[in-house]
Each structure stands twice: as structure tokens, then as C-alpha cells.
Coordinates of C-alpha atoms in Angstrom, one line a residue:
Chain A
X1 CA 98.5 76.7 113.2
X2 CA 94.8 77.7 113.0
X3 CA 94.4 81.3 112.4
X4 CA 91.3 83.4 113.2
X5 CA 87.8 83.2 111.6
X6 CA 87.8 85.2 108.2
X7 CA 85.9 88.3 109.6
X8 CA 88.1 88.6 112.5
X9 CA 91.3 88.2 110.7
X10 CA 90.1 90.8 108.2
X11 CA 89.5 93.2 111.2
X12 CA 92.9 92.6 112.6
X13 CA 94.7 93.3 109.3
X14 CA 92.6 96.4 108.8
X15 CA 93.5 97.6 112.3
X16 CA 97.0 96.7 111.8
X17 CA 97.3 99.2 109.0
X18 CA 96.6 102.2 111.2
X19 CA 99.8 104.2 112.6
X20 CA 101.3 103.1 115.6
X21 CA 99.3 99.8 115.8
X22 CA 101.3 96.8 115.1
X23 CA 99.9 93.2 114.9
X24 CA 99.9 92.4 118.5
X25 CA 97.8 95.5 119.5
X26 CA 95.7 95.0 116.5
X27 CA 94.6 91.6 117.7
X28 CA 93.9 93.0 121.2
X29 CA 91.8 95.6 119.9
X30 CA 90.0 93.1 117.6
X31 CA 89.4 90.5 120.2
X32 CA 87.8 93.5 122.6
X33 CA 85.7 94.6 119.8
X34 CA 84.2 91.1 118.9
X35 CA 83.4 90.4 122.7
X36 CA 81.7 93.8 123.0
X37 CA 78.1 94.7 122.4
X38 CA 76.8 95.3 118.9
X39 CA 75.8 98.8 120.1
X40 CA 79.1 99.8 121.1
X41 CA 80.6 98.5 117.9
X42 CA 78.1 100.4 116.1
X43 CA 78.9 103.6 118.1
X44 CA 82.8 103.1 117.0
X45 CA 81.8 102.7 113.4
X46 CA 79.5 105.4 113.3
X47 CA 81.9 108.0 115.1
X48 CA 84.4 107.0 112.4
X49 CA 82.1 107.6 109.4
X50 CA 80.8 110.7 110.9
X51 CA 84.1 112.1 111.7
X52 CA 85.4 111.2 108.2
X53 CA 82.2 112.9 106.5
X54 CA 82.1 116.0 108.5
X55 CA 86.0 116.8 108.8
X56 CA 87.5 118.8 105.8
X57 CA 90.8 120.6 105.3
X58 CA 90.3 124.5 105.9
X59 CA 90.9 126.0 102.5
X60 CA 93.0 128.7 104.1
X61 CA 95.2 127.2 106.6
X62 CA 95.0 123.3 105.6
X63 CA 94.0 122.4 109.2
X64 CA 91.2 120.0 110.1
X65 CA 87.9 121.6 110.6
X66 CA 84.1 120.9 110.2
X67 CA 83.3 124.5 109.0
X68 CA 85.6 125.9 106.1
X69 CA 87.4 128.3 106.8
X70 CA 88.4 127.1 110.2
X71 CA 87.6 128.8 113.6
X72 CA 91.1 129.9 113.9
X73 CA 91.2 131.6 110.4
X74 CA 88.0 133.2 111.0
X75 CA 88.8 134.5 114.4
X76 CA 88.9 138.2 114.2
X77 CA 90.8 138.6 117.5
X78 CA 93.7 137.0 115.6
X79 CA 96.3 138.8 114.2
X80 CA 96.2 138.1 110.3
X81 CA 99.4 139.6 109.8
X82 CA 101.6 136.8 111.2
X83 CA 101.6 133.2 109.8
X84 CA 103.0 130.4 111.6
X85 CA 104.1 127.5 109.1
X86 CA 104.0 124.1 110.4
X87 CA 104.4 120.7 109.0
X88 CA 100.9 118.8 110.2
X89 CA 97.9 119.7 111.5
X90 CA 98.7 118.1 114.6
X91 CA 101.6 120.6 115.0
X92 CA 98.6 123.5 115.1
X93 CA 97.2 121.6 118.3
X94 CA 100.5 121.3 119.9
X95 CA 101.2 125.3 119.1
X96 CA 97.6 126.1 120.4
X97 CA 98.2 124.3 123.8
X98 CA 100.7 126.7 124.6
X99 CA 98.2 129.7 124.2
X100 CA 101.2 131.8 123.4
X101 CA 100.3 132.5 119.7
X102 CA 97.9 134.9 118.5
X103 CA 98.3 134.8 114.7
X104 CA 97.2 132.3 112.3
X105 CA 98.6 129.0 110.7
X106 CA 99.4 127.5 107.6
X107 CA 99.8 123.5 107.4
X108 CA 102.3 122.5 104.7
X109 CA 101.1 118.8 104.6
X110 CA 104.9 117.7 104.9
X111 CA 108.5 118.7 104.1
X112 CA 110.7 118.5 101.2
X113 CA 112.2 114.9 100.7
X114 CA 113.5 114.3 97.1
X115 CA 113.9 110.5 98.4
X116 CA 110.3 110.3 98.8
X117 CA 109.7 112.2 95.8
X118 CA 108.2 115.2 97.5
X119 CA 109.0 118.5 95.9
X120 CA 107.5 121.9 96.6
X121 CA 104.6 121.2 94.3
X122 CA 103.6 118.7 96.5
X123 CA 103.2 120.8 99.5
X124 CA 100.9 123.6 100.1
X125 CA 103.4 126.4 99.4
X126 CA 101.6 128.1 96.5
X127 CA 98.7 128.7 98.8
X128 CA 101.1 130.1 101.5
X129 CA 102.6 132.5 98.9
X130 CA 99.2 133.5 97.8
X131 CA 98.2 134.3 101.4
X132 CA 101.4 136.3 101.8
X133 CA 100.8 138.2 98.8
X134 CA 97.1 139.0 99.1
X135 CA 96.8 139.6 103.0
X136 CA 98.6 142.2 104.8
X137 CA 101.2 139.5 106.2
X138 CA 104.3 141.0 107.8
X139 CA 105.8 137.9 109.4
X140 CA 106.1 134.2 108.6
X141 CA 107.3 132.0 111.5
X142 CA 108.6 129.0 110.3
X143 CA 107.9 126.1 112.9
X144 CA 109.4 123.1 111.3
X145 CA 111.1 120.1 113.0
X146 CA 114.8 120.4 113.4
X147 CA 115.4 117.3 111.3
X148 CA 117.6 117.5 107.9
X149 CA 114.3 117.8 105.9
X150 CA 112.7 120.2 108.2
X151 CA 115.9 122.5 108.0
X152 CA 116.1 122.3 104.4
X153 CA 112.3 123.0 103.9
X154 CA 112.7 126.1 106.1
X155 CA 115.5 127.1 104.1
X156 CA 113.8 126.8 100.9
X157 CA 110.7 128.7 102.4
X158 CA 113.0 131.4 103.9
X159 CA 114.5 132.2 100.2
X160 CA 111.3 132.5 98.4
X161 CA 109.6 134.3 101.2
X162 CA 112.5 136.6 101.5
X163 CA 112.0 138.4 98.3
X164 CA 108.4 139.3 99.2
X165 CA 109.3 141.6 101.8
X166 CA 108.2 139.6 104.8
X167 CA 109.9 139.1 107.9
X168 CA 111.0 135.4 108.3
X169 CA 111.8 134.0 111.5
X170 CA 112.4 130.3 112.9
X171 CA 111.6 128.6 116.2
X172 CA 114.5 128.7 118.7
X173 CA 116.1 125.6 119.6
X174 CA 117.7 125.3 123.0
X175 CA 117.4 124.1 126.6
X176 CA 114.2 122.7 128.0
X177 CA 112.4 124.9 130.5
X178 CA 112.8 123.7 133.8
X179 CA 115.9 121.6 132.9
X180 CA 119.4 121.5 134.4
X181 CA 122.3 122.7 132.4
X182 CA 124.4 119.9 133.3
X183 CA 121.8 117.3 132.1
X184 CA 121.3 119.0 128.7
X185 CA 123.1 117.0 126.0
X186 CA 126.0 118.9 124.2
X187 CA 124.4 119.4 120.8
X188 CA 121.4 121.1 122.6
X189 CA 123.5 123.1 124.9
X190 CA 125.7 124.0 122.1
X191 CA 122.8 125.3 119.8
X192 CA 121.3 127.3 122.7
X193 CA 124.9 128.9 123.1
X194 CA 125.3 129.8 119.4
X195 CA 121.6 131.2 119.5
X196 CA 121.9 133.0 122.6
X197 CA 120.2 136.5 122.8
X198 CA 120.9 139.9 124.6
X199 CA 119.7 140.1 128.1
Chain B
X1 CA 133.0 101.2 132.3
X2 CA 133.7 97.6 132.4
X3 CA 131.1 94.7 132.3
X4 CA 130.6 92.6 135.5
X5 CA 127.6 90.5 134.3
X6 CA 126.5 90.0 130.6
X7 CA 123.2 88.4 129.8
X8 CA 122.1 87.1 126.6
X9 CA 118.5 86.0 125.5
X10 CA 117.4 84.4 122.3
X11 CA 120.7 85.9 120.7
X12 CA 122.2 84.0 118.0
X13 CA 122.6 80.3 119.4
X14 CA 122.0 81.3 123.1
X15 CA 118.6 80.7 124.5
X16 CA 119.7 82.3 127.8
X17 CA 123.3 83.1 128.9
X18 CA 124.4 84.8 132.2
X19 CA 128.2 85.3 132.2
X20 CA 130.4 87.0 135.0
X21 CA 133.4 88.8 133.4
X22 CA 136.5 89.9 135.1
X23 CA 139.0 92.9 134.8
X24 CA 141.6 92.2 132.6
X25 CA 141.7 89.6 129.9
X26 CA 138.6 87.4 129.3
X27 CA 139.6 84.6 127.1
X28 CA 137.0 82.4 125.3
X29 CA 138.1 79.5 123.5
X30 CA 136.1 76.8 121.5
X31 CA 135.4 75.3 118.1
X32 CA 134.2 77.4 115.1
X33 CA 130.6 78.2 115.3
X34 CA 130.2 77.4 118.9
X35 CA 129.2 81.0 119.9
X36 CA 132.4 82.8 120.9
X37 CA 132.0 85.9 118.4
X38 CA 128.3 86.2 119.6
X39 CA 129.4 87.1 123.0
X40 CA 131.5 89.9 121.5
X41 CA 128.6 90.9 119.2
X42 CA 126.3 91.4 122.2
X43 CA 128.6 93.7 123.9
X44 CA 128.8 95.4 120.8
X45 CA 124.9 95.9 120.7
X46 CA 125.1 97.2 124.2
X47 CA 127.7 99.9 123.4
X48 CA 126.8 101.0 119.9
X49 CA 123.1 99.6 119.5
X50 CA 124.2 97.4 116.6
X51 CA 126.3 94.4 115.5
X52 CA 130.0 95.4 114.9
X53 CA 130.2 92.1 112.7
X54 CA 127.7 94.1 110.5
X55 CA 124.8 91.8 110.8
X56 CA 121.3 92.9 110.6
X57 CA 118.9 92.7 113.8
X58 CA 117.0 90.0 112.4
X59 CA 119.9 87.8 111.7
X60 CA 121.1 87.7 115.4
X61 CA 117.8 86.7 116.7
X62 CA 117.9 82.9 117.7
X63 CA 116.3 80.5 115.3
X64 CA 112.3 80.4 115.6
X65 CA 112.2 83.4 118.0
X66 CA 110.7 86.8 117.6
X67 CA 113.2 88.9 119.1
X68 CA 116.3 89.1 121.3
X69 CA 117.6 90.8 124.4
X70 CA 121.0 91.7 125.6
X71 CA 122.2 93.2 129.0
X72 CA 124.8 94.1 131.2
X73 CA 125.7 95.3 134.6
X74 CA 128.9 97.5 134.2
X75 CA 130.8 99.6 136.8
X76 CA 133.7 102.0 136.7
X77 CA 135.9 103.1 139.5
X78 CA 133.1 105.8 140.6
X79 CA 129.5 104.6 139.5
X80 CA 127.7 101.5 138.0
X81 CA 125.3 101.2 135.2
X82 CA 122.8 98.5 134.0
X83 CA 122.1 98.6 130.4
X84 CA 119.4 96.5 128.5
X85 CA 118.6 96.4 124.8
X86 CA 115.7 94.5 123.5
X87 CA 114.6 94.0 119.9
X88 CA 111.3 92.5 118.6
X89 CA 111.2 91.6 115.1
X90 CA 109.6 94.6 113.1
X91 CA 109.4 96.6 116.2
X92 CA 112.6 98.0 116.6
X93 CA 115.1 98.2 119.3
X94 CA 114.7 99.8 122.9
X95 CA 117.3 100.5 125.5
X96 CA 116.5 100.8 129.2
X97 CA 119.5 102.4 131.2
X98 CA 119.2 101.9 135.0
X99 CA 115.3 100.9 134.5
X100 CA 114.6 104.1 132.5
X101 CA 113.8 103.7 128.7
X102 CA 116.0 105.9 126.4
X103 CA 114.0 108.0 124.0
X104 CA 116.6 107.8 121.4
X105 CA 118.4 104.8 120.8
X106 CA 121.6 106.6 119.9
X107 CA 121.8 107.9 123.4
X108 CA 123.1 104.6 124.5
X109 CA 126.3 105.2 122.5
X110 CA 129.4 106.3 124.6
X111 CA 128.1 104.7 127.7
X112 CA 130.1 101.6 127.2
X113 CA 133.1 102.4 125.0
X114 CA 134.2 99.4 122.7
X115 CA 137.1 98.9 120.1
X116 CA 136.6 96.0 118.0
X117 CA 139.3 94.1 116.3
X118 CA 138.6 91.1 113.9
X119 CA 140.7 89.2 111.2
X120 CA 139.3 91.3 108.2
X121 CA 140.4 94.3 110.0
X122 CA 144.1 93.3 109.6
X123 CA 143.7 94.7 106.0
X124 CA 142.5 98.2 107.1
X125 CA 145.4 100.1 105.9
X126 CA 145.6 98.1 102.6
X127 CA 141.8 98.2 101.3
X128 CA 139.6 101.0 100.4
X129 CA 138.9 104.2 102.2
X130 CA 135.5 103.0 103.5
X131 CA 137.0 100.7 106.4
X132 CA 139.3 103.4 107.4
X133 CA 136.5 106.0 107.5
X134 CA 134.2 103.5 109.4
X135 CA 137.3 103.3 111.9
X136 CA 137.3 106.9 112.4
X137 CA 133.4 107.6 112.6
X138 CA 133.0 104.6 115.2
X139 CA 135.7 106.3 117.4
X140 CA 134.2 109.8 117.1
X141 CA 130.6 108.6 117.6
X142 CA 131.7 106.8 121.1
X143 CA 133.6 110.0 122.2
X144 CA 131.1 112.7 121.2
X145 CA 127.3 112.2 121.0
X146 CA 127.1 115.5 118.8
X147 CA 129.2 113.7 116.2
X148 CA 127.0 110.7 115.9
X149 CA 123.8 113.0 115.3
X150 CA 125.7 115.2 113.0
X151 CA 127.0 112.3 110.9
X152 CA 123.5 110.7 110.6
X153 CA 122.0 114.1 109.4
X154 CA 124.8 114.4 106.9
X155 CA 124.4 110.9 105.7
X156 CA 120.5 111.6 105.2
X157 CA 121.2 114.9 103.5
X158 CA 123.6 113.5 101.3
X159 CA 121.0 110.9 100.1
X160 CA 118.3 113.8 99.8
X161 CA 120.9 115.9 97.7
X162 CA 121.9 113.2 95.4
X163 CA 118.2 112.4 94.6
X164 CA 117.8 116.3 94.0
X165 CA 120.9 116.2 91.8
X166 CA 119.5 113.2 89.9
X167 CA 116.1 115.1 89.5
X168 CA 117.9 118.3 88.3
X169 CA 116.9 120.0 85.0
X170 CA 118.2 123.4 84.1
X171 CA 116.2 126.4 85.5
X172 CA 115.9 128.4 88.6
X173 CA 113.3 126.3 90.6
X174 CA 115.6 123.3 90.1
X175 CA 118.7 125.0 91.1
X176 CA 116.9 126.4 94.2
X177 CA 115.9 122.9 95.3
X178 CA 119.6 121.8 95.0
X179 CA 120.9 124.9 96.6
X180 CA 119.0 124.3 99.9
X181 CA 120.3 120.7 100.1
X182 CA 123.9 122.1 99.4
X183 CA 123.5 124.5 102.2
X184 CA 122.4 121.8 104.7
X185 CA 125.3 119.5 103.5
X186 CA 127.6 122.2 104.1
X187 CA 126.2 122.7 107.5
X188 CA 126.5 119.2 108.7
X189 CA 129.5 118.2 106.5
X190 CA 131.7 120.9 107.7
X191 CA 131.0 119.7 111.4
X192 CA 131.9 116.0 110.4
X193 CA 135.2 117.2 108.9
X194 CA 136.2 119.8 111.5
X195 CA 135.8 116.9 114.2
X196 CA 137.9 114.5 112.3
X197 CA 140.5 117.1 111.8
X198 CA 140.4 117.8 115.4
X199 CA 140.6 114.4 116.4
X200 CA 143.5 113.1 114.1
X201 CA 146.6 114.6 116.1
X202 CA 145.6 112.9 119.2
X203 CA 144.5 109.7 117.5
X204 CA 148.0 109.6 115.3
X205 CA 149.9 110.1 118.8
X206 CA 148.2 107.2 120.3
X207 CA 148.6 104.8 117.4
X208 CA 152.3 105.8 116.8
X209 CA 152.9 105.1 120.4
X210 CA 151.4 101.6 120.1
X211 CA 153.2 100.9 116.9
X212 CA 156.4 101.7 118.3
X213 CA 155.7 99.1 121.1
X214 CA 154.4 96.4 118.9
X215 CA 156.8 96.9 115.9
X216 CA 159.9 97.9 117.9
X217 CA 160.6 100.6 115.4
X218 CA 159.2 102.6 112.5
X219 CA 157.4 105.7 112.8
X220 CA 153.4 105.4 111.9
X221 CA 151.7 108.6 111.3
X222 CA 148.1 109.3 110.4
X223 CA 146.7 112.4 108.6
X224 CA 143.1 113.0 107.2
X225 CA 142.7 113.2 103.5
X226 CA 139.7 114.5 101.9
X227 CA 138.6 116.5 98.8
X228 CA 137.3 119.5 100.8
X229 CA 140.3 120.8 102.6
X230 CA 143.4 120.1 100.8
X231 CA 146.0 118.2 103.3
X232 CA 148.6 121.1 103.4
X233 CA 145.6 123.5 104.1
X234 CA 144.2 121.2 106.8
X235 CA 147.7 120.9 108.3
X236 CA 148.1 124.7 108.6
X237 CA 144.3 125.1 110.0
X238 CA 145.2 122.6 112.8
X239 CA 148.7 124.0 113.3
X240 CA 147.3 127.5 113.9
X241 CA 145.0 126.3 116.9
X242 CA 146.2 127.3 120.3
X243 CA 147.7 124.7 122.8
X244 CA 147.3 121.0 122.5
X245 CA 144.7 119.9 119.9
X246 CA 141.8 118.0 121.4
X247 CA 138.7 117.2 120.0
X248 CA 137.1 120.4 121.4
X249 CA 138.9 122.3 119.0
X250 CA 136.6 121.2 116.4
X251 CA 134.3 124.3 116.9
X252 CA 137.1 126.5 116.0
X253 CA 137.6 124.5 112.7
X254 CA 133.9 124.7 111.7
X255 CA 133.9 128.2 110.4
X256 CA 137.1 127.8 108.0
X257 CA 136.0 124.4 106.7
X258 CA 132.5 125.7 106.2
X259 CA 133.9 128.5 103.9
X260 CA 136.0 125.8 102.0
X261 CA 133.4 123.3 101.5
X262 CA 130.9 125.8 100.1
X263 CA 134.1 126.6 97.6
X264 CA 134.6 123.0 96.8
X265 CA 131.1 122.4 95.9
X266 CA 130.8 125.7 93.8
X267 CA 133.8 124.4 91.8
X268 CA 132.2 121.0 90.9
X269 CA 128.5 122.4 90.8
X270 CA 128.2 121.9 87.0
X271 CA 130.0 118.7 87.1
X272 CA 127.5 117.3 90.0
X273 CA 124.3 118.4 88.0
X274 CA 125.7 116.5 84.9
X275 CA 126.5 113.4 86.7
X276 CA 123.7 113.4 89.3
X277 CA 125.6 113.0 92.7
X278 CA 127.6 114.7 95.2
X279 CA 131.4 114.6 94.3
X280 CA 132.9 116.3 97.6
X281 CA 132.5 116.1 101.1
X282 CA 133.4 113.8 104.1
X283 CA 131.8 110.7 102.7
X284 CA 134.9 110.8 100.4
X285 CA 137.4 111.3 103.3
X286 CA 140.1 108.8 104.1
X287 CA 142.8 108.2 106.7
X288 CA 146.3 108.2 105.4
X289 CA 148.7 106.0 107.0
X290 CA 152.3 106.6 106.6
X291 CA 155.1 104.4 107.6
X292 CA 158.6 106.3 108.1
X293 CA 157.1 109.0 105.7
X294 CA 155.8 106.6 103.0
X295 CA 152.2 105.8 102.3
X296 CA 151.6 102.3 103.7
X297 CA 148.8 101.4 101.5
X298 CA 151.0 101.7 98.3
X299 CA 154.2 100.1 99.5
X300 CA 153.6 98.1 102.8
X301 CA 154.3 94.6 103.2
X302 CA 151.9 91.9 104.7
X303 CA 153.5 92.0 108.1
X304 CA 153.7 95.8 108.2
X305 CA 150.0 96.0 107.3
X306 CA 149.3 93.6 110.1
X307 CA 151.4 95.6 112.5
X308 CA 149.8 98.9 111.5
X309 CA 146.2 97.5 111.9
X310 CA 147.1 96.5 115.6
X311 CA 148.3 99.7 116.0
X312 CA 145.3 101.6 114.7
X313 CA 142.8 99.5 116.8
X314 CA 144.8 99.6 119.8
X315 CA 145.4 103.4 119.3
X316 CA 141.6 103.6 119.1
X317 CA 141.5 101.7 122.3
X318 CA 143.8 104.1 124.0
X319 CA 141.8 107.2 122.7
X320 CA 138.7 106.0 124.0
X321 CA 140.2 105.0 127.3
X322 CA 141.5 108.5 128.1
X323 CA 139.8 110.7 130.7
X324 CA 139.4 107.4 132.8
X325 CA 136.2 106.3 131.1
X326 CA 137.5 102.8 130.3
X327 CA 137.3 100.9 127.1
X328 CA 136.4 97.3 126.6
X329 CA 138.5 95.6 123.9
X330 CA 137.0 92.8 121.7
X331 CA 139.4 90.8 119.9
X332 CA 137.7 88.2 117.5
X333 CA 139.8 85.2 116.4
X334 CA 142.7 87.7 115.9
X335 CA 145.5 85.2 117.0
X336 CA 145.0 83.3 114.0
X337 CA 146.0 86.1 111.7
X338 CA 149.1 87.1 113.7
X339 CA 152.3 85.2 114.2
X340 CA 153.2 84.4 117.7
X341 CA 155.2 87.3 118.2
X342 CA 152.9 90.0 117.2
X343 CA 150.0 88.0 118.9
X344 CA 151.7 88.1 122.3
X345 CA 152.7 91.8 121.8
X346 CA 148.9 92.3 121.3
X347 CA 147.8 90.6 124.4
X348 CA 150.4 92.4 126.3
X349 CA 149.2 95.8 125.0
X350 CA 145.7 94.9 125.8
X351 CA 146.7 94.5 129.4
X352 CA 146.9 98.1 129.9
X353 CA 143.1 98.6 129.3
X354 CA 140.6 97.6 131.8
X355 CA 138.8 94.8 130.1
X356 CA 139.3 92.7 127.0
X357 CA 137.2 89.9 125.5
X358 CA 139.3 87.7 123.2
X359 CA 138.1 84.7 121.3
X360 CA 140.3 81.9 119.8
X361 CA 139.8 78.3 118.5
X362 CA 142.9 77.5 120.6
X363 CA 144.1 77.8 124.0
X364 CA 146.3 80.9 125.0
X365 CA 149.9 79.7 124.4
X366 CA 151.5 79.1 128.0
X367 CA 154.1 81.7 128.8
X368 CA 152.1 84.7 127.3
X369 CA 152.3 87.8 129.2
X370 CA 149.2 88.3 131.1
X371 CA 147.9 84.6 130.3
X372 CA 148.2 83.7 133.8
X373 CA 145.8 86.1 135.3
X374 CA 143.2 85.6 132.6
X375 CA 139.9 84.3 133.0
X376 CA 139.5 81.3 130.7
X377 CA 136.0 80.4 129.4
X378 CA 135.2 77.2 127.2
X379 CA 132.7 77.8 124.6
X380 CA 130.7 74.8 123.1
X381 CA 127.1 74.6 121.5
X382 CA 125.7 77.6 123.3
X383 CA 127.3 77.0 126.8
X384 CA 130.0 79.0 128.2
X385 CA 132.1 77.2 131.1
X386 CA 134.6 79.2 133.3
X387 CA 137.8 76.9 133.6

């Protein structure tokens, strides 16, 4: 079977390495690109390089930013005594969309996973401890995914933070808002029941 | 739920197949390698999202194709459902139920319930514990969606903890890492054990009843054996539960099991750190089968093992069939393993379930109970013809 010309093939290969893009999507995108104008392609290429060169990690929270520290860490209206710990920078966006959290964030950059060789030293835990000790932090909220690894990481953090006199809390797991009780799966409903609170 | 129409696309040696199935016995016969088992395998994909033959997803794709699809229209007395599972090489499996895509593949498990019985299973009571554990887990997963997820979390945590134990060096930090995985292991593992303990009484009764019928005598009894809760202790925990023990009782057992799991891990803590893997937990559990009070695995004759295997499988089917859910019994080439008498008893037993799919290289012997009202299909070279 005749393949694509080398340059086009290279583009397909490169696109295919991106998350969520399989070979089919990569081919579709590549064919769209080579049939658009050079200006359009230039714009895409420039925006990639530009975003890459301007975006840095916030030295405080580890989130993506153009100015270090980021706008959340420098916002004086936000409560510096509460830190919400998340796995990835994208989780910050998700929580910000709720508009409910007025404290600051800390991005771990992953979760504990011995199978992948990820230990505490590979996560931004030292900087979390430094923030907790040096600032007047009173509460740390652990907003990690309820997976085996997320739960183990939360437990690890709770143990090392517990000895430092801060309140450690965890996001509740339970019923989806606006959902029907009889449609919730047993595990979710069971957890919601176990973690019920006084009314 | 019973299957009315079964569809296969690029699955094994079938390019395309649409098969109308009947209630009761569906008997598929044809030469070896003609594609009888593939029909059963397709049903297992729809029920538990994988091959009960243990094949990988890539293996079942028709030669030269990039993926496969299986689908079924099923109905029970009250409702009907349409399930489609598609797999594309490298892309993962997707399931749609009544046209809506499921976000979690595992959510399909339990919609159609299946009990699968193949020649290798006739040794389930004789071989190692892994096969018996698998039987227990497959049944529980179909009965309880929570069990499936907890078991997956347990297995994942077990692998993580083993890795942490392997990397362990003396010191507080290393201990802390192992400890958090220990906590999670106890959390998931206690639920797994509690569910198994709560399930066993009902399972044991169902199996004993079938055994009585097939063997005509001898009392078969099942008990869960593990290294977390000693047998006598487990017995008294279950005996202390009020009323008839059902799967729902698992929630009352979690707390006492958790305590014992923690203690058991504490006892082997040094040993585990030295050896670098987890020594106690439900991954070491077993199902002990006793015939008239004696452990079958140690003394059973070939015939006794075969009869016990039938009883276990049909007992599984009976339990899955409870509460009117309906079960599909898949019997793969099982007549070749059984003598005429046991074979006939088996066919007769399956008639009490809603639907059975059975394969054989030969025709069903004349005069078998139930043979008259069965739907017979001839399978040859990727074609299935109703006779």
C-alpha cells in the first residue's frame, strides 16, 4: 500500500503522539492542515510556540501561568489560609468553574504509584509542606480523584500534614446534584449514606 | 434477560451473523473449529465485556479486520434491552445500551447474566484455588456491581502495595508508604471478603440442591477459606448474623473483617517486607468443597469431581437466576466430558433456567429429556443454520 509523502507522514506521526488523538484523527487533522492556507498553518504553529514559550509553572502552586506567581496566588482577596490540593492543573480550572472556592491551590503533578515508580519525591509535596509551615495555613482540602492511587495519596498527605497542626479535609463523594436516588448506582448511594451529615 | 436476536460482526470466523435464539435449550452442533464456541463467546462479551474463554480482544477479531462488534436484543417478562459492544484495535471497547453509550464499560456487567461451563471446568474442584476464586468472583460481579469495582480497586492496590514492599528499605518514610497502601488494601479487601462470606451460604445451598439431583446422593458443602479470617471464626461471624444470610449481609461483616485483616497484615508485616509481596488477603482465598464432610480435592474420584463441577456451575446459574432476573447458561462442548447419564442429568437441570446455549460435535442423543423442544442449529464454516 502506498503511504503518504514523507513530510505529511511525519505530521501524522507527530499529531498521533498527542493525548486523545489516534491514527485516524491524526490523519484527518493532517489532511485538513495541508489543504489549508500557509497563513493558517503559520498561525497554528506560532500559537503553539508562543504558548509554550510564555507559559510557565507558578512557583507557588504549580499551576500554569504567564506571570509567576499566578493570578490566583497573588489575588489578595483570596484566603491564603486554605489550600486545596489537586492532582493536575486542569483540576484547578474545574474547581474554579464552580466559583465556590476562595482559597488557593496546590498542584501535586500526579499521585503516588509505585507501579509507575512515582513516590513522594516525584510529586510537589515538599513545596506543599513548605507552604503549610511558612504561611498561616489552617486548612488543607484534598481534592484528589477517588481512585486507588488518589485515595492512597490523600491518606499519605493526611498523615504527614496531620502532625503539623492543620485541619485536613477531603472532598465528599456522593449523589450527583439533580439526580434521582433510584438511578444512582449502589456504590455511590452507599458512600453517600456512609458519609451523610447532620441536617 | 434472555437473548432473542444475537448479532456478530467480524467476530472470530464470522463476517456477519444474525441468529434468532429461543427460550429453553439452543443446541449448536458441528465439527471442531466450525465456530460453535464463538457464538457462546460473543454472548460472554455482551454479559461481562470479555471472553469467558480467556481470549484477548485482539484474538477474537476476524482475520484481516480492524475490530469486531457483537450485539443482542434481549428481553425478560417485564422489559427488553438492546446491547451492542464494539471494539477497535488499539481503541478499546465501547458499549451502548438502548442506543446510549455507557461511560464505564463495567456498567454492562449484570444486565445479561451468564454461567459458562466448558470441559476444563470439570476440574475446578481438583485444581488450584485460582479457578475456584474466579468462579466465585465472576458470580459476585454479576450479582453486585459494587463488588466488581471494589475487586478491581483491590487488585490494583495489591499490585501497588507489592511494588511498594519490593522497594521497601528500613526507615520511617518507606514504612509510611507501605502503610498507606496497607490501609487501602484493608479498605477494599475487607469488602471483598465480606461479600464472599455473605454470599457463600446461599451459594452452598443452591449447589447442594443441584448436586443432590445430579448425583442422587452425597451431601456437597461449600465453605470460604482464606488467610484473613480463620474458618471457625468466619463461621461464627456468619452464624451471628440475624435471619437468612443474603448478599446484603456483607455490609454487617465489613467492620469485623477489617479488624481481622489489619491484624493479619500486622502479624506478617516483617515477613512481607523481607519477601517483598503481600502474604495475606482475598487474593489468596479459596472455596473449599466437601463431599459428605470430606475435602473433595484430596480424595475425590474423577466421577465425583465431574459431578461436583456440574453442581457448582448449575448452582451458580441458580443463584444468578434468583429474583427472576433470568440467566443464560452457556455449555461449551460439555457432553464430550460427561458420561451419558450425567450428560442427560445436566441437560435436564438446565431446562429450569430460561435459556441455554449448548455446543457439541454430535447431535443430542434421541430421548434426552428436553431434547424434543430444543432449537437445533447446524454450525459449519462460519454459517449457522436452524434445523
